[in-house]
Structure formats: C-alpha cells, structure tokens
PDB file of C-alpha atoms in Angstrom:
ATOM      1  CA  PHE A 539       5.093  63.237-211.070  1.00  0.00           C
ATOM      2  CA  THR A 540       5.399  61.908-214.615  1.00  0.00           C
ATOM      3  CA  PHE A 541       7.108  63.424-217.639  1.00  0.00           C
ATOM      4  CA  GLY A 542       7.326  61.796-221.032  1.00  0.00           C
ATOM      5  CA  TYR A 543       8.669  62.603-224.480  1.00  0.00           C
ATOM      6  CA  LEU A 544       6.863  60.822-227.343  1.00  0.00           C
ATOM      7  CA  TRP A 545       8.287  60.392-230.836  1.00  0.00           C
ATOM      8  CA  ARG A 546       6.143  57.544-232.198  1.00  0.00           C
ATOM      9  CA  VAL A 547       2.689  56.235-231.367  1.00  0.00           C
ATOM     10  CA  ARG A 548       0.817  53.166-232.572  1.00  0.00           C
ATOM     11  CA  ARG A 549      -2.865  53.924-232.109  1.00  0.00           C
ATOM     12  CA  LEU A 550      -5.685  51.409-231.693  1.00  0.00           C
ATOM     13  CA  LEU A 551      -6.670  51.850-235.359  1.00  0.00           C
ATOM     14  CA  GLY A 552      -3.922  49.414-236.400  1.00  0.00           C
ATOM     15  CA  GLU A 553      -0.804  49.735-238.556  1.00  0.00           C
ATOM     16  CA  GLU A 554      -2.699  49.406-241.861  1.00  0.00           C
ATOM     17  CA  HIS A 555      -4.781  52.521-241.107  1.00  0.00           C
ATOM     18  CA  THR A 556      -3.270  55.791-242.389  1.00  0.00           C
ATOM     19  CA  LEU A 557      -3.626  57.268-238.892  1.00  0.00           C
ATOM     20  CA  GLY A 558      -2.682  54.102-237.000  1.00  0.00           C
ATOM     21  CA  ASP A 559       1.108  54.527-236.797  1.00  0.00           C
ATOM     22  CA  VAL A 560       2.193  58.151-236.453  1.00  0.00           C
ATOM     23  CA  ASP A 561       5.368  60.124-235.745  1.00  0.00           C
ATOM     24  CA  LEU A 562       5.329  63.079-233.394  1.00  0.00           C
ATOM     25  CA  ARG A 563       7.440  65.279-231.121  1.00  0.00           C
ATOM     26  CA  SER A 564       5.462  65.662-227.954  1.00  0.00           C
ATOM     27  CA  HIS A 565       5.858  66.413-224.268  1.00  0.00           C
ATOM     28  CA  VAL A 566       3.449  65.088-221.634  1.00  0.00           C
ATOM     29  CA  LEU A 567       3.430  66.127-217.984  1.00  0.00           C
ATOM     30  CA  ASN A 568       1.235  64.757-215.198  1.00  0.00           C
ATOM     31  CA  VAL A 569       1.392  65.784-211.533  1.00  0.00           C
ATOM     32  CA  SER A 570      -0.851  64.081-208.974  1.00  0.00           C
ATOM     33  CA  HIS A 571      -1.281  64.568-205.210  1.00  0.00           C
ATOM     34  CA  GLY A 572      -3.235  62.317-202.865  1.00  0.00           C
ATOM     35  CA  PHE A 573      -4.852  63.443-199.608  1.00  0.00           C
ATOM     36  CA  LEU A 574      -5.210  61.519-196.344  1.00  0.00           C
ATOM     37  CA  ASN A 575      -8.929  60.936-196.972  1.00  0.00           C
ATOM     38  CA  GLY A 576      -8.192  59.187-200.295  1.00  0.00           C
ATOM     39  CA  ASP A 577      -9.098  62.120-202.565  1.00  0.00           C
ATOM     40  CA  ARG A 578      -6.692  62.992-205.361  1.00  0.00           C
ATOM     41  CA  VAL A 579      -6.040  66.097-207.452  1.00  0.00           C
ATOM     42  CA  THR A 580      -4.199  65.869-210.768  1.00  0.00           C
ATOM     43  CA  ALA A 581      -2.856  68.554-213.102  1.00  0.00           C
ATOM     44  CA  TYR A 582      -1.527  67.857-216.578  1.00  0.00           C
ATOM     45  CA  ALA A 583      -0.095  69.412-219.724  1.00  0.00           C
ATOM     46  CA  TYR A 584      -0.026  67.612-223.096  1.00  0.00           C
ATOM     47  CA  LEU A 585       1.932  69.294-225.900  1.00  0.00           C
ATOM     48  CA  LEU A 586       1.290  67.222-229.025  1.00  0.00           C
ATOM     49  CA  ASP A 587       3.178  68.059-232.228  1.00  0.00           C
ATOM     50  CA  PHE A 588       2.472  65.529-235.020  1.00  0.00           C
ATOM     51  CA  ASP A 589       4.709  65.066-238.071  1.00  0.00           C
ATOM     52  CA  ASN A 590       2.180  63.189-240.231  1.00  0.00           C
ATOM     53  CA  PRO A 591       0.426  65.625-242.628  1.00  0.00           C
ATOM     54  CA  ALA A 592      -2.939  63.976-241.943  1.00  0.00           C
ATOM     55  CA  MET A 593      -2.494  64.598-238.205  1.00  0.00           C
ATOM     56  CA  LEU A 594      -1.356  68.243-238.253  1.00  0.00           C
ATOM     57  CA  ALA A 595      -4.840  69.430-237.254  1.00  0.00           C
ATOM     58  CA  SER A 596      -4.456  67.341-234.078  1.00  0.00           C
ATOM     59  CA  SER A 597      -1.298  69.180-232.988  1.00  0.00           C
ATOM     60  CA  THR A 598      -2.542  70.869-229.836  1.00  0.00           C
ATOM     61  CA  LYS A 599      -1.527  71.925-226.346  1.00  0.00           C
ATOM     62  CA  SER A 600      -3.913  70.986-223.544  1.00  0.00           C
ATOM     63  CA  PHE A 601      -3.793  72.034-219.903  1.00  0.00           C
ATOM     64  CA  GLY A 602      -6.176  70.485-217.406  1.00  0.00           C
ATOM     65  CA  VAL A 603      -6.972  69.530-213.844  1.00  0.00           C
ATOM     66  CA  SER A 604      -9.106  66.777-212.305  1.00  0.00           C
ATOM     67  CA  TYR A 605     -10.307  65.897-208.812  1.00  0.00           C
ATOM     68  CA  ASP A 606     -11.378  62.429-207.651  1.00  0.00           C
ATOM     69  CA  GLY A 607     -12.788  61.638-204.223  1.00  0.00           C
ATOM     70  CA  GLY A 608     -15.431  59.978-202.128  1.00  0.00           C
ATOM     71  CA  ILE A 609     -17.296  59.909-198.841  1.00  0.00           C
ATOM     72  CA  ASP A 610     -18.002  56.775-196.796  1.00  0.00           C
ATOM     73  CA  VAL A 611     -21.640  56.445-195.774  1.00  0.00           C
ATOM     74  CA  GLY A 612     -21.679  53.569-193.312  1.00  0.00           C
ATOM     75  CA  THR A 613     -20.456  50.523-195.233  1.00  0.00           C
ATOM     76  CA  GLN A 614     -21.249  52.135-198.584  1.00  0.00           C
ATOM     77  CA  ARG A 615     -19.469  54.903-200.480  1.00  0.00           C
ATOM     78  CA  LEU A 616     -20.417  57.951-202.489  1.00  0.00           C
ATOM     79  CA  PHE A 617     -17.722  58.901-205.001  1.00  0.00           C
ATOM     80  CA  TYR A 618     -17.362  61.849-207.338  1.00  0.00           C
ATOM     81  CA  ARG A 619     -15.124  63.205-210.068  1.00  0.00           C
ATOM     82  CA  GLY A 620     -14.662  66.488-211.904  1.00  0.00           C
ATOM     83  CA  GLU A 621     -12.290  67.485-214.709  1.00  0.00           C
ATOM     84  CA  TYR A 622     -11.704  70.513-216.930  1.00  0.00           C
ATOM     85  CA  ALA A 623      -9.157  71.180-219.692  1.00  0.00           C
ATOM     86  CA  ASP A 624      -8.413  73.938-222.184  1.00  0.00           C
ATOM     87  CA  GLN A 625      -7.014  73.215-225.644  1.00  0.00           C
ATOM     88  CA  SER A 626      -5.424  75.404-228.340  1.00  0.00           C
ATOM     89  CA  ASP A 627      -3.367  74.902-231.514  1.00  0.00           C
ATOM     90  CA  TYR A 628       0.299  73.950-231.233  1.00  0.00           C
ATOM     91  CA  GLY A 629       3.288  73.144-233.403  1.00  0.00           C
ATOM     92  CA  ASP A 630       2.527  73.059-237.157  1.00  0.00           C
ATOM     93  CA  ASN A 631      -1.244  73.064-236.776  1.00  0.00           C
ATOM     94  CA  PRO A 632      -2.532  75.365-239.559  1.00  0.00           C
ATOM     95  CA  ASN A 633      -5.767  76.124-237.684  1.00  0.00           C
ATOM     96  CA  SER A 634      -6.622  78.455-234.824  1.00  0.00           C
ATOM     97  CA  ILE A 635      -8.231  76.305-232.117  1.00  0.00           C
ATOM     98  CA  ASP A 636      -9.893  77.363-228.884  1.00  0.00           C
ATOM     99  CA  ALA A 637     -11.694  74.403-227.310  1.00  0.00           C
ATOM    100  CA  TRP A 638     -12.398  72.942-223.888  1.00  0.00           C
ATOM    101  CA  TYR A 639     -13.246  69.663-222.162  1.00  0.00           C
ATOM    102  CA  ALA A 640     -15.335  68.978-219.049  1.00  0.00           C
ATOM    103  CA  ASN A 641     -16.443  65.873-217.179  1.00  0.00           C
ATOM    104  CA  VAL A 642     -18.638  65.479-214.086  1.00  0.00           C
ATOM    105  CA  GLU A 643     -19.313  62.084-212.560  1.00  0.00           C
ATOM    106  CA  LEU A 644     -21.187  60.827-209.497  1.00  0.00           C
ATOM    107  CA  GLY A 645     -21.445  57.249-208.262  1.00  0.00           C
ATOM    108  CA  TRP A 646     -22.425  54.940-205.421  1.00  0.00           C
ATOM    109  CA  ARG A 647     -20.767  51.721-204.274  1.00  0.00           C
ATOM    110  CA  PHE A 648     -23.127  49.420-202.385  1.00  0.00           C
ATOM    111  CA  THR A 649     -22.190  46.950-199.644  1.00  0.00           C
ATOM    112  CA  ASN A 650     -22.741  43.998-202.010  1.00  0.00           C
ATOM    113  CA  GLN A 651     -20.167  45.511-204.426  1.00  0.00           C
ATOM    114  CA  TRP A 652     -22.764  46.819-206.848  1.00  0.00           C
ATOM    115  CA  VAL A 653     -21.534  50.081-208.393  1.00  0.00           C
ATOM    116  CA  LEU A 654     -23.747  52.636-210.162  1.00  0.00           C
ATOM    117  CA  THR A 655     -22.265  55.664-211.929  1.00  0.00           C
ATOM    118  CA  ALA A 656     -23.784  58.552-213.885  1.00  0.00           C
ATOM    119  CA  GLY A 657     -21.940  61.329-215.654  1.00  0.00           C
ATOM    120  CA  ASN A 658     -21.673  63.874-218.411  1.00  0.00           C
ATOM    121  CA  GLU A 659     -18.614  64.302-220.629  1.00  0.00           C
ATOM    122  CA  ARG A 660     -18.357  67.241-223.002  1.00  0.00           C
ATOM    123  CA  LEU A 661     -15.830  68.015-225.743  1.00  0.00           C
ATOM    124  CA  SER A 662     -16.563  71.439-227.173  1.00  0.00           C
ATOM    125  CA  GLY A 663     -16.917  72.137-230.900  1.00  0.00           C
ATOM    126  CA  ASP A 664     -17.818  75.223-232.923  1.00  0.00           C
ATOM    127  CA  GLY A 665     -18.746  73.551-236.218  1.00  0.00           C
ATOM    128  CA  ARG A 666     -15.213  73.865-237.610  1.00  0.00           C
ATOM    129  CA  PHE A 667     -12.912  72.483-234.918  1.00  0.00           C
ATOM    130  CA  ALA A 668     -13.516  70.459-231.770  1.00  0.00           C
ATOM    131  CA  PHE A 669     -11.546  69.344-228.734  1.00  0.00           C
ATOM    132  CA  GLN A 670      -9.468  66.358-229.867  1.00  0.00           C
ATOM    133  CA  THR A 671      -7.989  63.441-227.894  1.00  0.00           C
ATOM    134  CA  PRO A 672      -5.903  61.552-230.507  1.00  0.00           C
ATOM    135  CA  LEU A 673      -4.022  59.465-227.907  1.00  0.00           C
ATOM    136  CA  ALA A 674      -6.996  58.615-225.681  1.00  0.00           C
ATOM    137  CA  THR A 675      -8.567  55.199-225.150  1.00  0.00           C
ATOM    138  CA  LEU A 676     -11.854  56.241-226.747  1.00  0.00           C
ATOM    139  CA  HIS A 677     -13.007  52.606-226.925  1.00  0.00           C
ATOM    140  CA  LYS A 678     -13.230  52.651-223.125  1.00  0.00           C
ATOM    141  CA  PHE A 679     -14.856  56.053-222.640  1.00  0.00           C
ATOM    142  CA  ASN A 680     -16.975  56.804-225.735  1.00  0.00           C
ATOM    143  CA  GLY A 681     -18.435  53.398-226.523  1.00  0.00           C
ATOM    144  CA  PHE A 682     -17.206  49.971-227.621  1.00  0.00           C
ATOM    145  CA  ALA A 683     -18.622  50.508-231.137  1.00  0.00           C
ATOM    146  CA  ASP A 684     -15.742  52.991-231.783  1.00  0.00           C
ATOM    147  CA  ILE A 685     -17.945  55.527-233.566  1.00  0.00           C
ATOM    148  CA  PHE A 686     -15.662  58.339-232.345  1.00  0.00           C
ATOM    149  CA  ALA A 687     -12.349  56.466-232.553  1.00  0.00           C
ATOM    150  CA  THR A 688     -10.953  58.617-235.393  1.00  0.00           C
ATOM    151  CA  GLY A 689     -11.725  61.940-233.705  1.00  0.00           C
ATOM    152  CA  THR A 690     -14.323  64.274-232.251  1.00  0.00           C
ATOM    153  CA  PRO A 691     -16.833  65.591-234.848  1.00  0.00           C
ATOM    154  CA  PRO A 692     -16.453  69.328-235.702  1.00  0.00           C
ATOM    155  CA  THR A 693     -19.641  70.096-233.762  1.00  0.00           C
ATOM    156  CA  GLY A 694     -18.158  68.528-230.626  1.00  0.00           C
ATOM    157  CA  LEU A 695     -19.446  65.697-228.479  1.00  0.00           C
ATOM    158  CA  GLU A 696     -21.661  65.566-225.407  1.00  0.00           C
ATOM    159  CA  ASP A 697     -22.006  62.162-223.757  1.00  0.00           C
ATOM    160  CA  TYR A 698     -24.633  61.476-221.085  1.00  0.00           C
ATOM    161  CA  TYR A 699     -23.878  58.056-219.630  1.00  0.00           C
ATOM    162  CA  VAL A 700     -24.915  55.598-216.944  1.00  0.00           C
ATOM    163  CA  ARG A 701     -22.770  52.629-215.896  1.00  0.00           C
ATOM    164  CA  ALA A 702     -23.420  49.655-213.654  1.00  0.00           C
ATOM    165  CA  SER A 703     -21.053  46.978-212.355  1.00  0.00           C
ATOM    166  CA  VAL A 704     -22.467  43.866-210.664  1.00  0.00           C
ATOM    167  CA  PRO A 705     -20.823  40.659-209.327  1.00  0.00           C
ATOM    168  CA  ILE A 706     -22.569  37.504-210.621  1.00  0.00           C
ATOM    169  CA  LEU A 707     -21.529  33.974-209.557  1.00  0.00           C
ATOM    170  CA  GLY A 708     -17.851  34.808-209.366  1.00  0.00           C
ATOM    171  CA  ALA A 709     -17.938  36.922-212.519  1.00  0.00           C
ATOM    172  CA  ARG A 710     -18.177  40.677-213.024  1.00  0.00           C
ATOM    173  CA  PHE A 711     -20.923  42.059-215.258  1.00  0.00           C
ATOM    174  CA  ASN A 712     -20.572  45.617-216.558  1.00  0.00           C
ATOM    175  CA  ALA A 713     -23.125  47.591-218.550  1.00  0.00           C
ATOM    176  CA  ALA A 714     -23.191  51.152-219.866  1.00  0.00           C
ATOM    177  CA  TRP A 715     -25.666  53.289-221.773  1.00  0.00           C
ATOM    178  CA  HIS A 716     -24.593  56.381-223.728  1.00  0.00           C
ATOM    179  CA  ASN A 717     -26.638  59.207-225.212  1.00  0.00           C
ATOM    180  CA  PHE A 718     -24.403  61.050-227.706  1.00  0.00           C
ATOM    181  CA  ARG A 719     -25.234  64.598-228.801  1.00  0.00           C
ATOM    182  CA  ALA A 720     -23.504  67.516-230.516  1.00  0.00           C
ATOM    183  CA  ASP A 721     -22.041  70.272-228.370  1.00  0.00           C
ATOM    184  CA  GLU A 722     -22.826  72.853-231.084  1.00  0.00           C
ATOM    185  CA  GLY A 723     -26.336  72.671-232.534  1.00  0.00           C
ATOM    186  CA  ASP A 724     -29.204  70.281-231.869  1.00  0.00           C
ATOM    187  CA  ALA A 725     -27.902  67.125-233.550  1.00  0.00           C
ATOM    188  CA  ARG A 726     -28.509  63.872-231.685  1.00  0.00           C
ATOM    189  CA  TYR A 727     -25.735  61.555-232.836  1.00  0.00           C
ATOM    190  CA  GLY A 728     -27.171  58.337-231.429  1.00  0.00           C
ATOM    191  CA  GLU A 729     -27.422  56.005-228.448  1.00  0.00           C
ATOM    192  CA  GLU A 730     -25.258  53.053-227.506  1.00  0.00           C
ATOM    193  CA  LEU A 731     -25.525  50.076-225.158  1.00  0.00           C
ATOM    194  CA  ASN A 732     -22.375  48.287-223.982  1.00  0.00           C
ATOM    195  CA  VAL A 733     -22.301  45.069-221.951  1.00  0.00           C
ATOM    196  CA  GLU A 734     -19.284  43.102-220.727  1.00  0.00           C
ATOM    197  CA  LEU A 735     -18.766  39.935-218.678  1.00  0.00           C
ATOM    198  CA  ASN A 736     -15.428  38.918-217.141  1.00  0.00           C
ATOM    199  CA  TRP A 737     -15.283  35.482-215.511  1.00  0.00           C
ATOM    200  CA  ARG A 738     -12.104  34.435-213.700  1.00  0.00           C
ATOM    201  CA  LEU A 739     -11.875  30.643-213.758  1.00  0.00           C
ATOM    202  CA  ASN A 740      -8.888  30.499-211.396  1.00  0.00           C
ATOM    203  CA  SER A 741      -5.732  32.452-210.582  1.00  0.00           C
ATOM    204  CA  HIS A 742      -4.361  31.896-214.115  1.00  0.00           C
ATOM    205  CA  TRP A 743      -7.317  31.921-216.537  1.00  0.00           C
ATOM    206  CA  MET A 744     -10.082  34.373-217.326  1.00  0.00           C
ATOM    207  CA  VAL A 745     -12.816  34.362-219.994  1.00  0.00           C
ATOM    208  CA  GLY A 746     -14.327  37.603-221.258  1.00  0.00           C
ATOM    209  CA  ALA A 747     -17.086  38.679-223.606  1.00  0.00           C
ATOM    210  CA  LYS A 748     -18.587  42.020-224.574  1.00  0.00           C
ATOM    211  CA  TYR A 749     -21.137  43.481-226.959  1.00  0.00           C
ATOM    212  CA  ALA A 750     -21.831  46.953-228.387  1.00  0.00           C
ATOM    213  CA  ASP A 751     -25.043  48.188-230.026  1.00  0.00           C
ATOM    214  CA  TYR A 752     -24.976  51.718-231.493  1.00  0.00           C
ATOM    215  CA  GLN A 753     -28.322  53.071-232.696  1.00  0.00           C
ATOM    216  CA  ALA A 754     -27.626  55.939-235.100  1.00  0.00           C
ATOM    217  CA  LYS A 755     -29.733  59.074-235.369  1.00  0.00           C
ATOM    218  CA  ASP A 756     -27.789  61.989-236.927  1.00  0.00           C
ATOM    219  CA  LEU A 757     -24.290  60.441-237.121  1.00  0.00           C
ATOM    220  CA  ALA A 758     -22.871  57.269-238.702  1.00  0.00           C
ATOM    221  CA  VAL A 759     -24.978  54.107-239.127  1.00  0.00           C
ATOM    222  CA  ASP A 760     -26.344  51.415-236.831  1.00  0.00           C
ATOM    223  CA  THR A 761     -23.363  49.388-235.615  1.00  0.00           C
ATOM    224  CA  ARG A 762     -23.126  46.157-233.643  1.00  0.00           C
ATOM    225  CA  LYS A 763     -19.923  44.464-232.482  1.00  0.00           C
ATOM    226  CA  ALA A 764     -19.102  41.457-230.301  1.00  0.00           C
ATOM    227  CA  TRP A 765     -15.921  40.105-228.706  1.00  0.00           C
ATOM    228  CA  LEU A 766     -14.943  36.874-226.965  1.00  0.00           C
ATOM    229  CA  TRP A 767     -11.479  36.268-225.478  1.00  0.00           C
ATOM    230  CA  VAL A 768      -9.451  34.089-223.124  1.00  0.00           C
ATOM    231  CA  GLU A 769      -6.729  35.597-220.944  1.00  0.00           C
ATOM    232  CA  ALA A 770      -3.875  33.701-219.274  1.00  0.00           C
ATOM    233  CA  SER A 771      -1.526  35.035-216.597  1.00  0.00           C
ATOM    234  CA  PHE A 772       1.261  33.101-214.866  1.00  0.00           C
TER     235      PHE A 772
END
C-alpha cells in the first residue's frame, strides 16, 4: 500500500524546458496484492492537479487495475500481463476529458535466460484530447527516441511492440521494435528500433550502450540517438 502527495516534479525534459520543472498538488494511491503462485494484482488512483498554466490540460484523475502473472512449463515460463485505466479531467483542467488506457502483454522465458515478449499498448484519443501520462517514464515504454516524451498526440497512440533479451558473454543484450499508430483515424506515426547492451565488468563497474532509430511516417521526423555510459557502485 503506497500513498503519496506530490507538490513539485522535475520531469525528464530537464529544468531548461518549460515543462521540465512543474508545480502541482496531487495525490497518488497504489495498492498491490501478491498471490502464492507469484501472480500480482494492483489497483491505483492518480489525482494530478498541475499549477503551471501550460500543464493545466494534463490535470486528470486516473483509476486503473493491472494483473501480472505466469505459468511454469517445465524449466521455462510463460508470463502475461493486462492493464486497464480510465481517465477524466480534474482540478483546473478547462477541458472535458473521457479517455482510457489498455495494455496486453505475453512473453516466454527460456531455460537459457532468453526472454521474448510481445504486446499492445493503447492510449485512446478522439482527435481533440488523448489519455496523458505526464509523470510516466515514456523513454522506457514508448521508445528511446523520445518522440512521445512531451505527451500523447490528440489522436491517441497505439503501440505494437516486440522485445527480446539475450545474455551474451556475460553481458545482457536487449532489443525492441515498435510500430506506432494513431488510436483515432488511420495515421501510421512511424516505426522504431531500440537496442541496448549492458556489460558488468565486476561487482563495482558496468558499461552500457544503447541506440534508437525512429523511422517517421505520419508523425515527427526520422530520429536517431545513441548513448554510452559507465556506472560505478560501491
């Protein structure tokens, strides 16, 4: 059981961005229950009330539930996930919003620690307003290129994705492919490939690298990004 009251948030956009450092008066509630077989059900309520004029349209209340679980098949494992949330306007939001979110995911973990996952994530949109997640880690879920980092397009977002995680010579290689489409209408936003390699040198040092390649169709422009980092822990 987790409850939080938020009055200031520094988003991943950075302090120099007009929407990077925002004030708000928000309540967040998360209740999770685990079962003996390892499955888990979670219910949540996020009441976000932003003070920044540029963020008023993101003042929303969202109520949702998710279920995560799996089934052992010999030495391998089938795992699954489902989530649904409903969102409406809240606080000083001048708009009338009625949106929803859904996610379905299915995966398989092999004996050699290969993991394959496929899923569909959908944030509804009606052409005027869409389901928004202003505090989410969109870099992780909707592509490293950050095409959707500032918000869901008014026509919504539908993401068909496939992920793979493979151990290679003591390192972990992750890859993901996204097919982004509009929830409302026939627009095909674009496709994106993400790859990442994390190599732990020893118990204290790790080297990481990742690359994003977004191929635009009906949204934004072709975008490529690359990262290289060293991490130390003592």
